[in-house]
Each structure stands twice: as structure tokens, then as C-alpha cells.
């Protein structure tokens, strides 16, 4: 539940259904709501469905993580959002919702804020027959499979948490949009996405109604259909220009430099590290190394060591794997650092 | 209390610097016109496991209360809010390449930025200094966070 200290600013939960919107507007509409809530608009639950596929990257991430050449060929625009998470593929078979509240309502601890603002969504999934739960990582899951992509952030004095109802999911496309160094890495990412992400095609209208009830109950506010204020409408125009600019897309730069990380869901990662002219591709889940394999032209000396390493660390806990890697010379230390980072990034 | 530190519960605080009580950042003057900024231990704990750090480019001028960067933990992005006005003149490359260092060593290798500032005398009133004041404030914050369930008992 949200904290009891929350006062009832605005007195209502404004509900805005934006319906279907262009890829750009499917981002800028709800960002404008965040700026509005920051300046006194009521807490808002909004819905939007992108009219066409596109790619979005999180506030702190680099476009280098996206295969921009492929996206260009496939006609997929790429937009930077103001909330967290990595590069994601969005399309019309995903219904997105955003809950936006004044920042002072949310617990100061970020993980708690996310849990507080995602718990009503979990109850909404349950209300439409999906046996959802919030796992220890704060991921919305059925068993160990993620069913809703979420992210959160603070925009001025508003906190917004975004999630989605995945009606249909294309693991191939989700992996294809990523900038990865080798087809084998992409295969591994796609394999992990198939294993750990699940579509739950509930009735979207029923889901919207359930979400509205659930957030209204959690916030103790009566829901009321609303629309953008004049300020928010003007902000949409400004954000259209910002989000469509190269400056905003490339605000965070930084190429992979021999290491590639993919977070499949919280606690599940794939990491590729360049070793010689080849790669070492590893996957982790629930604190363990679940797979590790050399790919391509790793120098013979390194390969000899690698053979033992592969046999030794597959199935090991991440800390144990890192400890063993560190005894494998310079390349082992690099791998150890990368796997530690991959596990940390995947929390 | 010992030397330039004070202990509050399980937290050891450096008291040779000033603190922004709202955003849990410390401010250490390193010359007459330059300060170093970093998280205090409670700020680190409340943020959770840090995944990504973005700092404003060198030369960026920020006013007190404006963002000098963003921090991502558990897919939640929040602003880093400047405790004093100034110009960003140094970024910590260690924290940028490995944000975990902020958690591991918030007073040392985990610092964030250095600001060139002439505003510190005017803005000092917004910051806390002195062992007793710092300890009192910190103790109150820890207790408040415990009451709110932000920190474990």
C-alpha cells in the first residue's frame, strides 16, 4: 500500500485513456501528465496503445545498446524515455498504463516506491484471471516469468511508474532490436526471453477497469475520467520536439567497449565479453551462472583455459564463479568484472 | 565520537563536511571555490542497488535544487539534486564506470562531482555542519525512516 502520510491532493484519481497514439505520442502524452502532476494536477492513471511498433530506451542508457541500422531498415523509430530500464520493443499488442502521483506521496526508497505503485497493478491482473504476483525483485510475474514490463522515475516533483499488458509478444523482435556482437549472442538472448517473458492476453477493457478500481482503492481517491490540461497539452508539443531530437536521443552516449549486457528480467541476464577475437557468452538466473560458452575465434591458449572454466562455473553461484574466474589471468578478471556487473545491473 | 567522524547506530558519518539534509548528499570544500559532492550512507541505503549513473557534462552550470545528473536503481530513475549552485568541473570516473563504488565507499572513491562555486557562503544556511547537528539530524532521519518502514528495524 501507499504510505498513510499521503495527503489527498486534487481529491480524485484522474483517469485518461489516450487510446491509440503514434509511437512518439505514446511516450510524450504521459510524460506531459507527469509534468502536470508535478505542478498540481491530480494523481493520474493513464492508458495508451502505440499505433505502430517502435523502440524505447531508458533515461540513463545509450542508443549504442540498440541496433540502429536494423531499426532504420525496419522503420522502427527510437525514443528515449525519462524512466528507467533498458532498450525495449513496443508494438500495438501491448497496452501501456502509467500511474503518476506527486513525488511526496511515494516512499523515498526507490524499490519500495516501485513496489507500492506496482502492487495495485498486480491485483488488477489477478482480477482479470491472471495469477500474477510481485516477486522479491519487484517484477510482476506468473511463476518465474515476467508478464509486465515496468519502469519508474521522478519527473520534476512527480513520480511515474509505467507497466504494460502484453497481449502478444515477439521474442525474436525483442532480441533483434538489440545491438549484439554475434548471432549466437542474439540466439541466447532470444532463448532467455522466450523462457522468462510471458504474454497474458487478458481482455484489455476489463484490465483497464480493474486497474482503475485497484489504483483508486490503493490511493483512497475516487476515479474520474479526465483530460489533459492546457499546460499539459502545450507540454506535449514541447516534448514532441525534444523526444524527436537527436540531442535528446544521444544525451547519454557510450559504446559497449568489448562487453555487452542484456537484462532479460530482474535476476536474469546475458553477458558477452570479447576475449581475443572471440566472445565468452554467459547467462545468469537467480544468482547462478546457468550457461557459459565460447563463441568465435578465441586464441588457443585462452581456449584451453576456457574449456576448464566452462566446465567449472556452469551452475555455480555468481560469487563462486567470479572467484574462480579471477584465477584465470587477465581475461578471467575481465570476465569476473563483467559478470559481477551483469548480475548487479539485473537486480 | 572520534576525530572527524560520529557514529549514529550502525552508520559512521564524516563530520568534516556539510550535509544537504533533504537529499542526503555531503558537500566537502576542497578549496575556496571548489566543493566535492557525494551521498551520505543513508542516501546510499535508501537508493538501493545502483545500476546506472549519469552526470551533467563538465562546464554545466546548475543552481541549488537543480539536477546535476540522474541515478537509476531497480529501473527507477531519479534526479541528483545540486546541494549548492556551481559549475560542474569534475566527474568521478570511478563512480561512472562502476556505480557500485558509490555504495561501497560513499565518502571515498564513490564521490559524484566537483562543483566550482562562489555561492557556498550564501547557501551554507541550507546545509548542516558540526558533529552535534549532523548527528541529531541523522538520528531523526533514521528513526523516521524506520517508522515509515523505509529501513529495517
Coordinates of C-alpha atoms in Angstrom, one line a residue:
Chain A
X1 CA 0.0 0.0 0.0
X2 CA 1.0 3.6 -0.5
X3 CA 2.0 5.4 2.7
X4 CA -0.6 6.7 5.0
X5 CA 1.1 10.1 5.1
X6 CA -0.1 10.7 1.6
X7 CA -2.5 13.6 1.5
X8 CA -5.3 13.7 -1.0
X9 CA -4.1 16.4 -3.3
X10 CA -6.7 17.1 -6.0
X11 CA -9.2 14.8 -4.3
X12 CA -9.6 12.5 -7.3
X13 CA -7.7 9.9 -9.4
X14 CA -7.8 11.4 -12.9
X15 CA -8.2 8.7 -15.5
X16 CA -7.1 9.4 -19.0
X17 CA -7.4 6.9 -21.8
X18 CA -5.4 8.2 -24.7
X19 CA -6.5 5.2 -26.9
X20 CA -4.2 4.5 -29.8
X21 CA -1.3 7.0 -30.4
X22 CA 1.7 7.4 -32.7
X23 CA 4.9 5.9 -31.3
X24 CA 6.1 9.4 -30.4
X25 CA 2.9 10.5 -28.7
X26 CA 2.6 7.1 -26.9
X27 CA 5.6 8.5 -24.9
X28 CA 5.1 12.2 -24.8
X29 CA 1.4 12.2 -23.7
X30 CA 2.2 10.5 -20.4
X31 CA 5.4 12.4 -19.8
X32 CA 3.3 15.6 -20.2
X33 CA 1.0 14.2 -17.5
X34 CA 4.0 13.8 -15.2
X35 CA 4.9 17.5 -15.7
X36 CA 1.3 18.4 -15.0
X37 CA 1.1 16.3 -11.8
X38 CA 4.4 17.9 -10.7
X39 CA 2.6 21.3 -10.9
X40 CA -0.5 20.3 -9.1
X41 CA -2.7 18.3 -11.5
X42 CA -4.4 15.4 -9.8
X43 CA -2.8 12.0 -9.5
X44 CA -3.4 10.3 -12.8
X45 CA -3.9 6.8 -14.2
X46 CA -3.4 6.8 -18.0
X47 CA -3.6 4.3 -20.8
X48 CA -2.1 4.3 -24.2
X49 CA -1.5 1.8 -27.0
X50 CA 1.1 2.5 -29.6
X51 CA -0.3 2.6 -33.1
X52 CA 2.9 1.2 -34.6
X53 CA 6.0 -0.7 -33.4
X54 CA 9.0 1.3 -32.1
X55 CA 11.9 1.1 -29.7
X56 CA 12.4 3.0 -26.5
X57 CA 15.5 3.3 -24.3
X58 CA 15.7 4.2 -20.6
X59 CA 16.7 7.6 -19.3
X60 CA 20.3 6.6 -18.4
X61 CA 21.0 4.2 -21.3
X62 CA 22.9 4.6 -24.5
X63 CA 21.5 4.3 -28.1
X64 CA 24.5 2.1 -28.7
X65 CA 22.6 -0.7 -27.0
X66 CA 20.1 -0.6 -29.9
X67 CA 20.8 -2.0 -33.4
X68 CA 20.1 1.4 -35.0
X69 CA 20.9 0.1 -38.5
X70 CA 18.3 -2.7 -38.2
X71 CA 15.7 -0.3 -36.6
X72 CA 16.3 2.1 -39.5
X73 CA 15.7 -0.6 -42.1
X74 CA 12.6 -1.9 -40.3
X75 CA 11.1 1.5 -39.9
X76 CA 11.3 1.5 -36.1
X77 CA 11.8 4.9 -34.5
X78 CA 13.9 5.0 -31.3
X79 CA 12.9 7.3 -28.5
X80 CA 14.5 8.0 -25.1
X81 CA 12.1 7.9 -22.2
X82 CA 12.5 9.6 -18.8
X83 CA 12.1 6.5 -16.7
X84 CA 14.4 3.6 -16.2
X85 CA 15.2 0.3 -17.8
X86 CA 17.0 -0.8 -21.0
X87 CA 16.0 -0.9 -24.7
X88 CA 12.6 -2.4 -25.3
X89 CA 10.5 -3.2 -28.3
X90 CA 6.9 -1.8 -28.2
X91 CA 4.0 -2.6 -30.5
X92 CA 0.2 -2.4 -30.8
X93 CA -0.2 -5.7 -29.0
X94 CA 0.9 -4.1 -25.7
X95 CA -1.4 -1.9 -23.7
X96 CA 0.6 0.6 -21.6
X97 CA -0.5 2.1 -18.3
X98 CA 1.1 4.9 -16.2
X99 CA 0.4 5.8 -12.6
X100 CA 1.6 9.3 -11.8
X101 CA 1.5 10.8 -8.3
X102 CA 3.2 13.7 -6.5
X103 CA 6.7 12.6 -5.5
X104 CA 6.0 13.3 -1.8
X105 CA 3.4 10.5 -1.9
X106 CA 5.9 7.8 -2.8
X107 CA 8.2 6.2 -0.2
X108 CA 11.7 7.7 -0.5
X109 CA 13.3 4.2 -1.0
X110 CA 13.1 3.6 -4.7
X111 CA 12.4 -0.2 -4.5
X112 CA 9.6 0.5 -2.0
X113 CA 8.1 3.2 -4.3
X114 CA 8.1 0.8 -7.2
X115 CA 6.5 -2.0 -5.1
X116 CA 3.9 0.4 -3.7
X117 CA 3.0 1.7 -7.1
X118 CA 3.0 -1.8 -8.8
X119 CA 1.1 -3.7 -6.2
X120 CA -2.3 -2.3 -7.4
X121 CA -1.4 -3.5 -10.9
X122 CA -0.8 -7.0 -9.6
X123 CA -4.2 -7.0 -8.0
X124 CA -5.7 -5.8 -11.4
X125 CA -4.0 -8.7 -13.2
X126 CA -5.5 -11.1 -10.6
X127 CA -8.9 -9.5 -11.0
X128 CA -8.9 -10.4 -14.7
X129 CA -7.8 -14.0 -14.1
X130 CA -4.0 -13.8 -14.4
X131 CA -2.4 -15.4 -11.3
X132 CA 0.2 -12.6 -11.0
X133 CA 2.5 -11.9 -8.1
X134 CA 5.1 -9.3 -7.3
X135 CA 8.4 -11.3 -6.8
X136 CA 11.3 -10.5 -4.5
X137 CA 12.9 -8.4 -7.2
X138 CA 9.8 -6.3 -7.7
X139 CA 8.9 -7.9 -11.0
X140 CA 5.3 -8.7 -12.0
X141 CA 5.4 -12.4 -12.7
X142 CA 3.4 -15.6 -13.2
X143 CA 5.6 -18.2 -11.6
X144 CA 9.1 -17.1 -12.6
X145 CA 8.1 -15.4 -15.9
X146 CA 7.8 -11.7 -16.2
X147 CA 4.4 -10.6 -17.5
X148 CA 4.6 -6.8 -17.4
X149 CA 7.5 -4.6 -18.4
X150 CA 7.7 -1.8 -15.9
X151 CA 9.9 1.2 -15.2
X152 CA 9.7 4.2 -12.9
X153 CA 11.1 7.6 -12.5
X154 CA 10.8 11.0 -11.0
X155 CA 9.9 13.9 -13.4
X156 CA 10.3 17.2 -11.5
X157 CA 8.0 16.7 -8.5
X158 CA 6.0 13.7 -9.8
X159 CA 6.8 10.0 -9.7
X160 CA 5.6 7.9 -12.6
X161 CA 5.5 4.1 -12.9
X162 CA 4.8 2.6 -16.2
X163 CA 3.7 -1.0 -16.9
X164 CA 2.0 -2.9 -19.7
X165 CA -0.4 -5.7 -20.5
X166 CA 1.4 -7.9 -23.0
X167 CA -1.4 -9.4 -25.2
X168 CA 1.1 -10.9 -27.7
X169 CA 4.8 -11.0 -27.6
X170 CA 7.5 -11.5 -30.2
X171 CA 10.8 -12.7 -28.6
X172 CA 12.5 -12.6 -32.0
X173 CA 11.8 -8.9 -32.4
X174 CA 12.6 -8.1 -28.8
X175 CA 16.1 -9.6 -29.3
X176 CA 16.5 -8.4 -32.8
X177 CA 16.4 -4.7 -31.9
X178 CA 19.4 -5.0 -29.6
X179 CA 23.0 -4.2 -30.6
X180 CA 24.7 -7.5 -30.0
X181 CA 28.1 -8.6 -31.3
X182 CA 27.3 -12.1 -32.8
X183 CA 24.2 -14.1 -33.9
X184 CA 25.0 -16.6 -31.2
X185 CA 24.6 -13.9 -28.6
X186 CA 21.3 -12.9 -30.1
X187 CA 20.1 -16.5 -30.1
X188 CA 21.0 -16.8 -26.4
X189 CA 19.1 -13.6 -25.6
X190 CA 16.1 -14.7 -27.5
X191 CA 16.2 -18.1 -25.8
X192 CA 16.2 -16.4 -22.4
X193 CA 13.4 -14.0 -23.4
X194 CA 11.2 -17.0 -24.5
X195 CA 11.9 -18.7 -21.2
X196 CA 11.4 -15.7 -18.9
X197 CA 8.8 -13.5 -20.5
X198 CA 5.1 -14.4 -20.9
X199 CA 2.2 -12.8 -22.7
X200 CA -1.1 -12.7 -20.7
X201 CA -3.8 -11.8 -23.3
X202 CA -6.5 -10.7 -20.8
X203 CA -9.4 -8.6 -22.1
X204 CA -7.9 -5.0 -22.3
X205 CA -11.1 -3.2 -21.4
X206 CA -11.6 -5.5 -18.4
X207 CA -7.9 -4.9 -17.4
X208 CA -8.3 -1.1 -17.7
X209 CA -11.4 -1.2 -15.4
X210 CA -9.6 -3.5 -12.9
X211 CA -6.6 -1.2 -12.9
X212 CA -8.8 1.9 -12.3
X213 CA -10.6 0.2 -9.3
X214 CA -7.3 -1.1 -7.9
X215 CA -5.4 2.2 -8.0
X216 CA -8.4 4.2 -6.8
X217 CA -8.6 1.8 -3.8
X218 CA -4.9 2.0 -3.1
X219 CA -4.8 5.8 -3.2
X220 CA -8.2 6.2 -1.5
X221 CA -9.3 8.5 -4.3
X222 CA -12.5 8.3 -6.4
X223 CA -11.6 7.7 -10.1
X224 CA -12.8 10.4 -12.5
X225 CA -12.4 10.4 -16.3
X226 CA -10.4 13.4 -17.3
X227 CA -8.3 15.0 -20.0
X228 CA -5.1 17.0 -20.4
X229 CA -4.9 20.5 -19.0
X230 CA -3.9 23.4 -21.3
X231 CA -0.5 23.3 -19.7
X232 CA -0.2 19.6 -20.4
X233 CA -1.3 20.0 -24.0
X234 CA 1.4 22.6 -24.5
X235 CA 3.9 20.4 -22.9
X236 CA 3.1 17.5 -25.3
X237 CA 4.2 19.8 -28.1
X238 CA 7.4 20.7 -26.4
X239 CA 8.1 17.0 -25.6
X240 CA 7.4 16.0 -29.2
X241 CA 10.2 18.3 -30.3
X242 CA 12.5 17.1 -27.5
X243 CA 11.9 13.4 -27.9
X244 CA 12.2 13.7 -31.7
X245 CA 15.6 15.4 -31.5
X246 CA 19.0 13.7 -31.9
X247 CA 20.3 15.7 -29.0
X248 CA 17.9 14.0 -26.6
X249 CA 18.4 10.5 -28.1
X250 CA 22.1 10.9 -27.8
X251 CA 22.2 12.7 -24.5
X252 CA 23.7 9.6 -23.0
X253 CA 26.4 8.1 -25.2
X254 CA 28.9 5.3 -24.6
X255 CA 29.6 2.3 -26.8
X256 CA 29.9 -1.2 -25.4
X257 CA 33.8 -1.4 -25.4
X258 CA 34.0 -5.2 -25.6
X259 CA 31.3 -6.1 -23.2
X260 CA 27.6 -6.4 -23.8
X261 CA 24.9 -6.7 -21.2
X262 CA 21.2 -7.7 -21.5
X263 CA 18.8 -7.8 -18.7
X264 CA 16.0 -10.2 -19.6
X265 CA 14.0 -9.8 -16.5
X266 CA 15.1 -8.9 -12.9
X267 CA 17.7 -11.5 -11.9
X268 CA 18.1 -12.9 -15.4
X269 CA 21.0 -11.7 -17.6
X270 CA 23.1 -12.5 -20.7
X271 CA 26.6 -11.1 -20.9
X272 CA 29.0 -11.3 -23.8
X273 CA 32.7 -10.4 -23.3
X274 CA 35.3 -10.1 -26.0
X275 CA 38.2 -12.4 -25.5
X276 CA 40.8 -12.4 -28.2
X277 CA 39.0 -12.4 -31.5
X278 CA 36.0 -14.3 -29.9
X279 CA 33.5 -13.9 -27.2
X280 CA 32.5 -15.6 -24.0
X281 CA 28.7 -15.6 -23.7
X282 CA 27.2 -16.3 -20.3
X283 CA 23.7 -16.3 -18.9
X284 CA 22.7 -16.0 -15.3
X285 CA 19.5 -16.5 -13.4
X286 CA 18.6 -16.4 -9.7
X287 CA 22.1 -15.8 -8.6
X288 CA 23.7 -18.6 -10.6
X289 CA 25.6 -18.9 -13.9
X290 CA 23.2 -21.1 -15.9
X291 CA 25.2 -21.3 -19.1
X292 CA 28.6 -20.2 -20.5
X293 CA 30.0 -20.8 -23.9
X294 CA 32.9 -19.6 -26.1
X295 CA 31.9 -18.1 -29.5
X296 CA 34.2 -17.4 -32.4
X297 CA 38.0 -17.2 -32.6
X298 CA 39.3 -17.2 -29.1
X299 CA 43.1 -17.6 -29.1
X300 CA 44.2 -21.3 -28.5
X301 CA 45.8 -20.6 -25.1
X302 CA 42.8 -18.8 -23.8
X303 CA 40.6 -21.5 -25.2
X304 CA 42.4 -24.2 -23.3
X305 CA 41.8 -22.3 -20.1
X306 CA 38.3 -21.6 -21.1
X307 CA 37.4 -25.3 -21.6
X308 CA 38.1 -25.9 -17.9
X309 CA 36.4 -22.7 -16.9
X310 CA 33.2 -23.6 -18.8
X311 CA 33.0 -27.0 -17.2
X312 CA 33.8 -25.4 -13.8
X313 CA 31.5 -22.5 -13.5
X314 CA 28.3 -23.6 -15.2
X315 CA 25.7 -23.9 -12.5
X316 CA 27.9 -22.2 -9.9
X317 CA 26.7 -19.3 -7.8
X318 CA 27.8 -16.0 -9.2
X319 CA 30.2 -15.2 -6.4
X320 CA 31.9 -18.6 -6.7
X321 CA 32.1 -18.2 -10.5
X322 CA 33.7 -14.8 -10.1
X323 CA 36.2 -16.2 -7.6
X324 CA 37.2 -18.9 -10.0
X325 CA 37.4 -16.6 -12.9
X326 CA 39.8 -14.3 -11.1
X327 CA 42.3 -17.1 -11.1
X328 CA 42.2 -17.2 -14.9
X329 CA 44.6 -14.4 -15.6
X330 CA 43.7 -11.0 -17.2
X331 CA 40.9 -12.3 -19.3
X332 CA 39.4 -14.1 -16.3
X333 CA 39.5 -10.9 -14.3
X334 CA 37.7 -9.1 -17.1
X335 CA 35.1 -11.8 -17.2
X336 CA 34.7 -11.7 -13.5
X337 CA 34.2 -7.9 -13.5
X338 CA 31.7 -8.2 -16.4
X339 CA 29.6 -10.9 -14.8
X340 CA 29.5 -9.1 -11.5
X341 CA 28.3 -6.0 -13.3
X342 CA 25.8 -8.0 -15.3
X343 CA 24.4 -9.5 -12.1
X344 CA 24.2 -6.1 -10.4
X345 CA 22.6 -4.5 -13.5
X346 CA 20.0 -7.2 -13.5
X347 CA 18.7 -6.6 -9.9
Chain B
X1 CA 32.5 10.3 18.6
X2 CA 36.1 10.1 17.3
X3 CA 38.2 12.5 15.3
X4 CA 36.3 13.7 12.3
X5 CA 33.6 11.0 12.4
X6 CA 30.5 10.4 14.5
X7 CA 28.6 7.2 14.9
X8 CA 24.8 7.0 14.7
X9 CA 23.7 3.5 15.2
X10 CA 25.4 1.4 12.5
X11 CA 26.3 4.5 10.4
X12 CA 29.6 6.3 10.6
X13 CA 29.4 9.9 9.5
X14 CA 32.2 12.1 8.4
X15 CA 31.7 15.5 10.2
X16 CA 34.5 17.4 8.3
X17 CA 31.9 18.4 5.7
X18 CA 28.4 19.8 5.3
X19 CA 25.2 17.9 4.6
X20 CA 22.2 18.5 2.5
X21 CA 19.5 17.1 4.8
X22 CA 16.8 16.9 2.1
X23 CA 18.8 14.9 -0.5
X24 CA 21.3 13.0 1.7
X25 CA 24.3 14.5 0.0
X26 CA 27.5 15.7 1.6
X27 CA 29.5 18.8 0.4
X28 CA 33.2 18.9 1.1
X29 CA 35.0 22.2 0.4
X30 CA 38.3 21.2 -1.3
X31 CA 39.4 24.8 -2.0
X32 CA 38.0 28.3 -1.5
X33 CA 35.9 28.0 -4.7
X34 CA 35.5 24.2 -5.2
X35 CA 33.4 21.6 -3.4
X36 CA 33.2 17.8 -3.8
X37 CA 29.7 16.2 -3.6
X38 CA 28.7 12.6 -2.6
X39 CA 26.0 10.6 -1.0
X40 CA 25.8 10.0 2.8
X41 CA 25.3 6.4 4.0
X42 CA 21.6 6.8 4.4
X43 CA 21.2 8.2 0.9
X44 CA 23.1 5.1 -0.4
X45 CA 20.9 2.7 1.6
X46 CA 17.6 4.4 0.5
X47 CA 18.6 4.4 -3.1
X48 CA 19.2 0.6 -3.2
X49 CA 21.4 -1.2 -5.6
X50 CA 22.7 1.4 -8.1
X51 CA 22.6 0.3 -11.7
X52 CA 23.4 3.4 -13.8
X53 CA 24.8 6.9 -13.1
X54 CA 24.6 9.9 -15.5
X55 CA 26.4 13.1 -14.6
X56 CA 25.9 16.5 -16.2
X57 CA 28.7 17.3 -18.7
X58 CA 31.7 19.3 -17.5
X59 CA 31.0 23.0 -17.7
X60 CA 27.3 22.6 -16.9
X61 CA 26.1 25.3 -14.6
X62 CA 23.5 24.2 -12.0
X63 CA 21.5 26.2 -9.4
X64 CA 21.0 24.7 -6.0
X65 CA 17.9 22.4 -6.3
X66 CA 18.5 21.7 -10.0
X67 CA 19.6 18.3 -11.3
X68 CA 23.3 17.6 -11.9
X69 CA 22.6 14.1 -13.0
X70 CA 20.4 11.0 -12.8
X71 CA 20.7 7.8 -10.9
X72 CA 19.0 4.5 -11.7
X73 CA 18.3 1.8 -9.2
X74 CA 15.8 -1.1 -9.7
X75 CA 14.6 0.5 -13.0
X76 CA 13.7 3.7 -11.2
X77 CA 15.4 6.9 -12.3
X78 CA 15.7 9.9 -10.0
X79 CA 17.5 13.2 -10.3
X80 CA 20.7 14.0 -8.4
X81 CA 19.8 17.4 -6.9
X82 CA 22.6 20.0 -6.5
X83 CA 23.1 21.0 -2.8
X84 CA 24.9 24.2 -3.9
X85 CA 25.0 26.3 -7.0
X86 CA 28.0 26.0 -9.2
X87 CA 29.7 24.7 -12.4
X88 CA 30.5 21.0 -12.8
X89 CA 34.3 20.9 -13.1
X90 CA 35.0 17.2 -12.3
X91 CA 33.1 13.9 -12.6
X92 CA 34.2 10.9 -10.8
X93 CA 35.2 8.3 -13.5
X94 CA 35.2 5.5 -10.9
X95 CA 31.6 6.1 -9.9
X96 CA 30.6 6.5 -13.6
X97 CA 32.1 3.2 -14.7
X98 CA 31.1 1.3 -11.6
X99 CA 28.2 2.8 -9.6
X100 CA 28.6 0.0 -7.0
X101 CA 31.6 2.0 -5.7
X102 CA 29.1 4.7 -4.5
X103 CA 27.5 2.1 -2.2
X104 CA 30.8 0.6 -1.1
X105 CA 32.7 3.8 -0.4
X106 CA 30.4 6.8 -0.4
X107 CA 32.9 9.1 1.4
X108 CA 35.9 8.0 -0.6
X109 CA 36.0 6.5 -4.1
X110 CA 32.3 6.9 -4.5
X111 CA 32.1 10.7 -4.7
X112 CA 30.0 12.1 -7.6
X113 CA 31.1 15.5 -8.8
X114 CA 33.1 18.6 -8.0
X115 CA 31.5 22.0 -8.4
X116 CA 33.2 25.3 -8.8
X117 CA 31.2 27.7 -6.7
X118 CA 31.2 31.1 -5.2
X119 CA 27.7 30.6 -3.7
X120 CA 28.7 28.5 -0.7
X121 CA 28.8 31.3 1.8
X122 CA 25.3 32.3 0.8
X123 CA 23.9 28.8 0.5
X124 CA 25.6 27.4 3.6
X125 CA 22.5 28.2 5.6
X126 CA 20.7 25.4 3.8
X127 CA 23.3 22.8 4.8
X128 CA 24.1 21.2 8.1
X129 CA 27.5 21.3 9.8
X130 CA 29.0 20.4 13.1
X131 CA 29.1 17.0 14.7
X132 CA 26.2 17.6 17.1
X133 CA 23.8 19.0 14.5
X134 CA 24.7 16.3 11.9
X135 CA 24.3 13.5 14.4
X136 CA 20.9 14.9 15.6
X137 CA 19.6 15.3 12.1
X138 CA 20.8 11.8 11.1
X139 CA 19.4 10.1 14.1
X140 CA 16.0 11.8 13.4
X141 CA 16.1 10.6 9.8
X142 CA 17.0 7.1 10.7
X143 CA 14.1 7.0 13.2
X144 CA 11.7 8.5 10.7
X145 CA 12.7 6.0 8.0
X146 CA 12.3 3.1 10.5
X147 CA 8.8 4.3 11.4
X148 CA 7.8 4.6 7.7
X149 CA 9.2 1.1 7.0
X150 CA 11.9 2.5 4.7
X151 CA 14.7 1.0 6.8
X152 CA 14.5 -2.4 8.6
X153 CA 14.4 -2.2 12.4

